Amino acid sequence: MMGDPIFTPFSKQELMPREEKLELARKQGKLQIGLPREADFQEKRVCLTPDAVEVLVAQGHEISVETGAGEGAHFTDNQYSEAGARIVYDRKEVFAQNIVLKVEPPSVDELQWLQPNAYLLSAVQPATRSQEYFNHLASKKISAIGFEYLQDEHGHLPLVRLISEIAGTASILIAAELLSNAHNGNGILLGGIAGVRPTEVVILGGGTVGEYAARAATGLGASVRIFDNSLTRLRRLQNGLGYRIASSTLDPKEIKKALRRCDIAIGALRGKSRTPSVVTEDMVKTMKPGAVIIDVSIDGGGCFETSEITTHENPFSIKHDVIHYAVANITSRYSRTASKALSNFFLPYFIDVAKEGGFDCLIAKDTGLRKGCYIFKGRHANLELAEWFGLEYKDINLLIL
């Protein structure tokens, strides 16, 4: 007696052996990058050095460099040309590339030269922008990536940290120069000399700027005290430095006492919108004549009530016999170092972009890049900016599906 027939959920054709399907490598994209000359008279940095351009050109990418783009960092047109870049003399042409890379945000006039659906990589500096500015970008279906929002795989802000490291170290070097007699300072050497009281430095803010200012100051032998309202940040700072450093919360009485004794005060606080002004004019009046204030936070409004924005040509002012240095883009003072640091970040970044087949493919894969994209194909994708300027917000995670 025959048993019941055996039924299988698979057809005979499906059970036949088949060829193995291998994943094909993604075709590398060809990038067309425009490197404009910075129009801001104080901005001397450039995002790609000739060495980085040479590597990208060797991989088949096209780099258009506006004439004079690297002069502020002492890179000549000839160096870029020998690296394989195309030197462009028409400013509009360099903005017509598919990818535009610059330090400062484009001006309103420069926005008109951007091509529809292009990618813009630059700082955002929202405090200096307007609703019309972002709407203009959106109307051209631009995808804009902001230096301030770009994250790495650990959720950190690599470009912000990079610039902050330079700014923190630079603040101490500038303060040491201003303490000299040549700038009406007290003639104090910022260094540990046997038998001489060490220079006293007060740092407001325990972030990256404060950390690197502390490293530079203690390395020269100064006595440092740092203020921040985050105990976690202060604890992490001490662990990062590898030694105990005097610290305190932002207690007005403690700040006033510390400022009265210090030779240098560094402002390195940040706020979500405006920098908190924690040092009043009355506190500044109690400081030593000839003491130095370096307000690194001036681009966000400054944390000293007496600070006013200055320029690289006229970098300091004197109020209540205290020297104030409040240049907004302090790292541009060391433009070659800053340019090399920026280039070291962008070179492997663009190699990854090309390897993944372009920005569209990488945005779908890289959450850090999605965080940095504040406008995606004309849609406002940054919630903070959308709320600030009254823009219609769209979740980028829904847009890339």
Short mmCIF file of C-alpha atoms in Angstrom, two decimals:
data_model
loop_
_atom_site.label_atom_id
_atom_site.label_comp_id
_atom_site.label_asym_id
_atom_site.label_seq_id
_atom_site.Cartn_x
_atom_site.Cartn_y
_atom_site.Cartn_z
CA MET A 1 0.00 0.00 0.00
CA MET A 2 1.49 3.27 -1.05
CA GLY A 3 1.72 6.04 1.49
CA ASP A 4 0.52 9.58 1.10
CA PRO A 5 2.51 11.66 -1.44
CA ILE A 6 5.24 13.93 0.01
CA PHE A 7 4.59 17.60 -0.57
CA THR A 8 7.37 20.20 -0.55
CA PRO A 9 6.95 24.00 -0.46
CA PHE A 10 9.60 24.35 -3.18
CA SER A 11 9.10 23.70 -6.88
CA LYS A 12 11.45 21.44 -8.80
CA GLN A 13 12.93 24.42 -10.57
CA GLU A 14 13.68 26.15 -7.27
CA LEU A 15 15.57 23.09 -6.00
CA MET A 16 17.91 23.02 -9.00
CA PRO A 17 21.47 24.27 -8.26
CA ARG A 18 22.18 27.81 -9.39
CA GLU A 19 25.20 29.98 -10.00
CA GLU A 20 26.46 31.88 -6.97
CA LYS A 21 25.79 35.62 -7.18
CA LEU A 22 28.69 37.75 -6.02
CA GLU A 23 28.27 41.33 -4.89
CA LEU A 24 29.68 43.73 -7.42
CA ALA A 25 31.98 46.48 -6.22
CA ARG A 26 30.35 49.89 -6.28
CA LYS A 27 31.60 51.99 -9.16
CA GLN A 28 33.76 54.81 -7.88
CA GLY A 29 32.33 58.23 -8.60
CA LYS A 30 34.22 61.06 -10.23
CA LEU A 31 34.16 64.23 -8.16
CA GLN A 32 34.20 67.77 -9.53
CA ILE A 33 35.26 70.05 -6.68
CA GLY A 34 35.41 73.84 -6.79
CA LEU A 35 37.77 75.62 -4.38
CA PRO A 36 36.89 79.35 -4.33
CA ARG A 37 39.07 82.13 -2.98
CA GLU A 38 37.70 83.38 0.34
CA ALA A 39 36.16 86.81 -0.15
CA ASP A 40 36.20 87.76 3.56
CA PHE A 41 39.22 90.03 4.04
CA GLN A 42 40.12 88.32 7.35
CA GLU A 43 39.82 84.76 6.06
CA LYS A 44 43.12 83.28 4.85
CA ARG A 45 42.47 79.55 5.24
CA VAL A 46 41.85 77.09 2.42
CA CYS A 47 40.30 73.61 2.71
CA LEU A 48 42.63 71.66 0.39
CA THR A 49 46.40 72.00 0.09
CA PRO A 50 48.26 71.29 -3.18
CA ASP A 51 49.41 67.93 -1.77
CA ALA A 52 45.80 66.87 -1.15
CA VAL A 53 44.78 68.10 -4.61
CA GLU A 54 47.54 65.97 -6.17
CA VAL A 55 46.21 62.83 -4.49
CA LEU A 56 42.62 63.50 -5.59
CA VAL A 57 43.63 64.34 -9.17
CA ALA A 58 45.69 61.13 -9.35
CA GLN A 59 42.49 59.23 -8.55
CA GLY A 60 40.68 60.81 -11.48
CA HIS A 61 38.88 63.68 -9.81
CA GLU A 62 38.69 67.23 -11.18
CA ILE A 63 39.68 70.10 -8.89
CA SER A 64 39.03 73.70 -9.98
CA VAL A 65 40.89 76.28 -7.90
CA GLU A 66 40.14 79.98 -8.17
CA THR A 67 43.26 82.04 -8.72
CA GLY A 68 44.67 83.27 -5.41
CA ALA A 69 42.64 80.80 -3.32
CA GLY A 70 45.71 79.61 -1.42
CA GLU A 71 47.65 82.85 -1.15
CA GLY A 72 46.52 83.56 2.41
CA ALA A 73 48.04 80.22 3.50
CA HIS A 74 51.11 80.76 1.25
CA PHE A 75 50.11 78.24 -1.42
CA THR A 76 50.63 79.58 -4.95
CA ASP A 77 48.60 79.03 -8.11
CA ASN A 78 51.67 77.36 -9.58
CA GLN A 79 51.72 74.78 -6.78
CA TYR A 80 48.07 73.94 -7.38
CA SER A 81 48.61 73.81 -11.13
CA GLU A 82 51.56 71.43 -10.79
CA ALA A 83 49.39 69.26 -8.52
CA GLY A 84 46.93 68.87 -11.40
CA ALA A 85 44.30 71.43 -10.47
CA ARG A 86 42.67 73.66 -13.05
CA ILE A 87 43.26 77.31 -12.19
CA VAL A 88 40.04 79.30 -12.75
CA TYR A 89 40.03 83.07 -13.28
CA ASP A 90 36.27 83.49 -13.50
CA ARG A 91 34.79 83.39 -10.00
CA LYS A 92 31.43 82.20 -11.30
CA GLU A 93 33.02 79.18 -12.93
CA VAL A 94 34.47 77.77 -9.71
CA PHE A 95 31.03 78.02 -8.06
CA ALA A 96 29.53 76.14 -11.01
CA GLN A 97 31.16 72.84 -9.93
CA ASN A 98 29.08 69.99 -8.57
CA ILE A 99 30.83 70.24 -5.18
CA VAL A 100 31.84 73.60 -3.73
CA LEU A 101 34.21 73.54 -0.74
CA LYS A 102 35.05 76.68 1.22
CA VAL A 103 35.70 77.83 4.79
CA GLU A 104 33.32 80.77 5.19
CA PRO A 105 29.65 80.49 4.18
CA PRO A 106 29.00 81.81 0.65
CA SER A 107 27.73 85.36 0.42
CA VAL A 108 24.28 86.13 -0.98
CA ASP A 109 25.86 87.05 -4.32
CA GLU A 110 27.86 83.81 -4.41
CA LEU A 111 24.70 81.77 -3.79
CA GLN A 112 23.41 82.90 -7.18
CA TRP A 113 26.34 81.15 -8.89
CA LEU A 114 25.69 77.74 -7.32
CA GLN A 115 24.23 75.22 -9.73
CA PRO A 116 20.94 73.43 -8.96
CA ASN A 117 21.39 70.11 -7.08
CA ALA A 118 25.01 70.95 -6.21
CA TYR A 119 26.69 70.10 -2.90
CA LEU A 120 27.98 72.90 -0.68
CA LEU A 121 30.44 72.22 2.15
CA SER A 122 31.24 75.19 4.38
CA ALA A 123 30.75 76.66 7.82
CA VAL A 124 27.20 77.81 8.57
CA GLN A 125 27.64 80.51 11.26
CA PRO A 126 23.88 80.68 11.88
CA ALA A 127 24.14 83.81 14.03
CA THR A 128 25.10 85.75 10.89
CA ARG A 129 22.53 84.15 8.55
CA SER A 130 18.90 84.98 7.74
CA GLN A 131 15.77 83.08 6.74
CA GLU A 132 16.16 84.34 3.15
CA TYR A 133 19.66 82.87 3.01
CA PHE A 134 18.47 79.32 3.74
CA ASN A 135 15.43 79.69 1.49
CA HIS A 136 17.71 80.74 -1.37
CA LEU A 137 19.73 77.54 -0.92
CA ALA A 138 16.54 75.50 -0.79
CA SER A 139 15.13 77.08 -3.94
CA LYS A 140 18.09 75.69 -5.92
CA LYS A 141 17.67 72.19 -4.47
CA ILE A 142 21.14 72.49 -2.92
CA SER A 143 22.42 69.87 -0.48
CA ALA A 144 24.39 71.84 2.12
CA ILE A 145 26.71 70.28 4.71
CA GLY A 146 27.77 72.43 7.66
CA PHE A 147 31.15 72.14 9.37
CA GLU A 148 29.45 72.76 12.74
CA TYR A 149 27.08 69.79 12.37
CA LEU A 150 29.21 67.15 10.64
CA GLN A 151 29.76 64.13 12.93
CA ASP A 152 32.10 61.15 12.90
CA GLU A 153 31.29 57.52 13.68
CA HIS A 154 31.48 58.23 17.43
CA GLY A 155 28.98 61.11 17.31
CA HIS A 156 31.68 63.74 17.82
CA LEU A 157 32.11 66.94 15.80
CA PRO A 158 35.51 66.42 14.16
CA LEU A 159 35.77 69.75 12.32
CA VAL A 160 34.63 71.77 15.32
CA ARG A 161 37.17 69.98 17.50
CA LEU A 162 39.90 70.45 14.90
CA ILE A 163 39.42 74.22 14.76
CA SER A 164 38.97 74.41 18.54
CA GLU A 165 42.30 72.67 19.13
CA ILE A 166 44.08 75.31 17.08
CA ALA A 167 42.10 78.15 18.69
CA GLY A 168 42.91 76.95 22.21
CA THR A 169 46.65 76.72 21.59
CA ALA A 170 46.65 80.01 19.64
CA SER A 171 44.92 81.87 22.48
CA ILE A 172 47.84 81.21 24.82
CA LEU A 173 50.47 82.10 22.20
CA ILE A 174 48.70 85.39 21.45
CA ALA A 175 48.29 86.16 25.16
CA ALA A 176 52.01 85.53 25.73
CA GLU A 177 52.80 88.06 22.99
CA LEU A 178 50.40 90.68 24.38
CA LEU A 179 51.90 90.40 27.87
CA SER A 180 55.17 91.80 26.55
CA ASN A 181 56.14 95.46 26.79
CA ALA A 182 55.76 95.80 23.03
CA HIS A 183 51.97 95.71 23.43
CA ASN A 184 51.72 97.73 26.66
CA GLY A 185 51.55 94.54 28.71
CA ASN A 186 53.19 94.04 32.08
CA GLY A 187 56.38 92.68 30.56
CA ILE A 188 55.69 89.19 31.86
CA LEU A 189 57.20 86.08 30.29
CA LEU A 190 54.67 83.25 30.03
CA GLY A 191 56.94 80.52 31.30
CA GLY A 192 58.22 78.80 34.41
CA ILE A 193 61.39 80.57 35.54
CA ALA A 194 63.15 79.41 38.72
CA GLY A 195 62.50 81.77 41.61
CA VAL A 196 59.80 83.77 39.74
CA ARG A 197 56.08 83.49 40.43
CA PRO A 198 54.40 81.62 37.55
CA THR A 199 51.96 83.47 35.31
CA GLU A 200 48.35 82.91 36.39
CA VAL A 201 45.83 81.93 33.71
CA VAL A 202 42.06 81.73 34.10
CA ILE A 203 40.14 79.73 31.48
CA LEU A 204 36.34 79.99 31.21
CA GLY A 205 35.06 76.82 29.56
CA GLY A 206 36.22 73.22 29.78
CA GLY A 207 35.58 72.20 26.18
CA THR A 208 38.16 71.58 23.47
CA VAL A 209 39.32 75.22 23.36
CA GLY A 210 39.74 75.26 27.13
CA GLU A 211 41.53 71.91 27.10
CA TYR A 212 44.14 72.96 24.55
CA ALA A 213 44.58 76.36 26.13
CA ALA A 214 45.27 74.57 29.42
CA ARG A 215 47.72 72.21 27.72
CA ALA A 216 49.66 75.08 26.17
CA ALA A 217 49.67 77.20 29.34
CA THR A 218 50.75 74.42 31.71
CA GLY A 219 53.33 73.26 29.18
CA LEU A 220 54.95 76.69 29.43
CA GLY A 221 54.87 76.58 33.22
CA ALA A 222 51.85 78.78 33.96
CA SER A 223 49.44 78.25 36.84
CA VAL A 224 46.00 77.46 35.41
CA ARG A 225 42.50 77.55 36.85
CA ILE A 226 39.56 76.48 34.72
CA PHE A 227 35.84 77.19 35.16
CA ASP A 228 32.88 75.25 33.78
CA ASN A 229 29.41 74.37 35.05
CA SER A 230 29.72 70.74 33.89
CA LEU A 231 31.48 68.63 36.52
CA THR A 232 31.65 65.78 34.03
CA ARG A 233 33.50 67.99 31.56
CA LEU A 234 35.91 69.19 34.26
CA ARG A 235 36.56 65.62 35.38
CA ARG A 236 37.14 64.48 31.80
CA LEU A 237 39.48 67.41 31.25
CA GLN A 238 41.60 66.49 34.26
CA ASN A 239 41.77 62.87 33.14
CA GLY A 240 42.70 63.96 29.62
CA LEU A 241 45.48 66.24 30.82
CA GLY A 242 46.88 63.49 33.02
CA TYR A 243 47.27 65.67 36.10
CA ARG A 244 45.12 67.55 38.57
CA ILE A 245 44.28 71.11 37.62
CA ALA A 246 42.49 73.72 39.71
CA SER A 247 38.86 73.88 38.63
CA SER A 248 35.59 75.43 39.71
CA THR A 249 32.01 75.93 38.61
CA LEU A 250 30.95 79.28 37.15
CA ASP A 251 30.42 80.92 40.54
CA PRO A 252 30.52 84.74 40.06
CA LYS A 253 32.36 85.28 43.37
CA GLU A 254 35.01 82.69 42.53
CA ILE A 255 35.40 84.08 39.00
CA LYS A 256 35.86 87.61 40.37
CA LYS A 257 38.54 86.45 42.84
CA ALA A 258 40.40 84.53 40.14
CA LEU A 259 40.25 87.43 37.65
CA ARG A 260 41.62 89.85 40.24
CA ARG A 261 44.81 87.77 40.56
CA CYS A 262 45.27 86.49 37.00
CA ASP A 263 47.53 87.77 34.23
CA ILE A 264 45.57 86.11 31.39
CA ALA A 265 41.87 85.31 31.04
CA ILE A 266 40.66 83.06 28.20
CA GLY A 267 36.98 83.06 27.21
CA ALA A 268 36.09 79.64 25.78
CA LEU A 269 32.41 79.20 26.66
CA ARG A 270 29.74 78.17 24.16
CA GLY A 271 25.96 78.45 24.14
CA LYS A 272 23.21 77.04 21.96
CA SER A 273 22.54 80.48 20.53
CA ARG A 274 24.48 83.29 22.23
CA THR A 275 27.56 82.73 24.38
CA PRO A 276 26.72 83.35 28.06
CA SER A 277 28.31 86.60 29.24
CA VAL A 278 29.63 85.53 32.66
CA VAL A 279 32.18 88.31 33.22
CA THR A 280 30.68 91.72 33.89
CA GLU A 281 32.33 95.06 33.31
CA ASP A 282 32.71 95.51 37.08
CA MET A 283 34.71 92.27 37.22
CA VAL A 284 37.00 93.51 34.45
CA LYS A 285 37.61 96.74 36.37
CA THR A 286 39.10 94.73 39.24
CA MET A 287 41.71 93.03 37.00
CA LYS A 288 45.37 94.03 37.02
CA PRO A 289 46.37 96.89 34.71
CA GLY A 290 48.11 95.28 31.73
CA ALA A 291 46.32 91.95 32.13
CA VAL A 292 45.17 90.23 28.92
CA ILE A 293 41.73 88.96 27.89
CA ILE A 294 41.45 86.60 24.90
CA ASP A 295 37.76 86.14 24.10
CA VAL A 296 37.73 83.13 21.78
CA SER A 297 33.92 83.02 22.10
CA ILE A 298 33.46 86.45 20.49
CA ASP A 299 31.92 84.93 17.35
CA GLY A 300 29.03 83.85 19.57
CA GLY A 301 28.77 87.19 21.36
CA GLY A 302 31.66 86.81 23.80
CA CYS A 303 31.69 85.83 27.48
CA PHE A 304 33.24 89.15 28.63
CA GLU A 305 30.84 92.08 28.79
CA THR A 306 33.61 94.45 27.67
CA SER A 307 34.57 92.47 24.55
CA GLU A 308 34.04 93.94 21.10
CA ILE A 309 34.90 92.24 17.82
CA THR A 310 38.31 93.26 16.47
CA THR A 311 40.20 92.39 13.27
CA HIS A 312 43.56 90.86 12.45
CA GLU A 313 44.75 94.30 11.33
CA ASN A 314 43.70 95.92 14.64
CA PRO A 315 43.45 92.89 16.90
CA PHE A 316 43.26 94.37 20.39
CA SER A 317 41.72 97.21 22.36
CA ILE A 318 42.31 98.49 25.89
CA LYS A 319 39.47 98.95 28.36
CA HIS A 320 39.93 99.71 32.05
CA ASP A 321 43.69 99.23 31.47
CA VAL A 322 43.06 95.61 30.41
CA ILE A 323 44.12 94.42 26.94
CA HIS A 324 41.23 92.79 25.03
CA TYR A 325 41.80 90.49 22.03
CA ALA A 326 38.54 89.55 20.30
CA VAL A 327 39.16 88.44 16.71
CA ALA A 328 36.32 86.20 15.53
CA ASN A 329 38.27 83.77 13.32
CA ILE A 330 41.35 83.44 15.50
CA THR A 331 42.65 80.34 13.67
CA SER A 332 43.04 82.33 10.44
CA ARG A 333 46.03 83.99 12.15
CA TYR A 334 47.78 80.63 11.69
CA SER A 335 46.34 80.03 8.25
CA ARG A 336 48.88 77.51 6.95
CA THR A 337 48.59 75.22 9.97
CA ALA A 338 44.79 75.52 9.93
CA SER A 339 44.69 74.83 6.18
CA LYS A 340 46.81 71.71 6.53
CA ALA A 341 44.60 70.49 9.37
CA LEU A 342 41.44 71.04 7.29
CA SER A 343 43.03 69.37 4.29
CA ASN A 344 44.01 66.34 6.40
CA PHE A 345 40.33 65.92 7.24
CA PHE A 346 38.85 66.47 3.78
CA LEU A 347 41.31 64.34 1.77
CA PRO A 348 40.27 60.94 3.20
CA TYR A 349 36.70 62.20 3.41
CA PHE A 350 36.46 62.84 -0.33
CA ILE A 351 38.19 59.53 -1.05
CA ASP A 352 35.41 57.79 0.92
CA VAL A 353 32.75 59.83 -0.89
CA ALA A 354 34.10 58.73 -4.26
CA LYS A 355 34.49 55.13 -3.13
CA GLU A 356 30.84 54.99 -2.10
CA GLY A 357 29.70 56.39 -5.45
CA GLY A 358 29.04 60.00 -4.41
CA PHE A 359 27.42 62.00 -1.64
CA ASP A 360 23.93 60.60 -2.24
CA CYS A 361 25.13 57.05 -1.58
CA LEU A 362 27.24 58.02 1.42
CA ILE A 363 24.44 60.06 3.04
CA ALA A 364 22.22 56.97 2.91
CA LYS A 365 24.93 54.98 4.70
CA ASP A 366 26.68 57.44 7.03
CA THR A 367 24.60 58.80 9.92
CA GLY A 368 27.28 61.37 10.80
CA LEU A 369 27.08 62.88 7.33
CA ARG A 370 23.29 62.96 7.55
CA LYS A 371 23.61 64.93 10.80
CA GLY A 372 25.85 67.43 9.01
CA CYS A 373 23.45 67.92 6.11
CA TYR A 374 21.28 70.88 7.11
CA ILE A 375 19.67 71.16 3.67
CA PHE A 376 19.09 68.03 1.59
CA LYS A 377 18.00 68.54 -2.00
CA GLY A 378 16.23 71.74 -1.06
CA ARG A 379 14.60 70.42 2.13
CA HIS A 380 15.51 71.94 5.52
CA ALA A 381 16.86 68.94 7.42
CA ASN A 382 18.25 70.53 10.60
CA LEU A 383 15.62 70.89 13.34
CA GLU A 384 17.56 73.51 15.32
CA LEU A 385 17.98 75.79 12.29
CA ALA A 386 14.40 75.23 11.18
CA GLU A 387 13.05 76.31 14.56
CA TRP A 388 15.48 79.24 14.79
CA PHE A 389 14.56 80.72 11.40
CA GLY A 390 10.96 79.53 11.08
CA LEU A 391 11.69 77.07 8.25
CA GLU A 392 9.70 73.97 7.30
CA TYR A 393 11.59 71.01 8.76
CA LYS A 394 11.82 67.62 7.03
CA ASP A 395 13.42 64.56 8.62
CA ILE A 396 16.33 63.58 6.36
CA ASN A 397 15.91 59.92 7.35
CA LEU A 398 12.55 59.96 5.59
CA LEU A 399 13.90 61.83 2.56
CA ILE A 400 16.60 59.27 1.72
CA LEU A 401 14.21 56.31 1.59
#
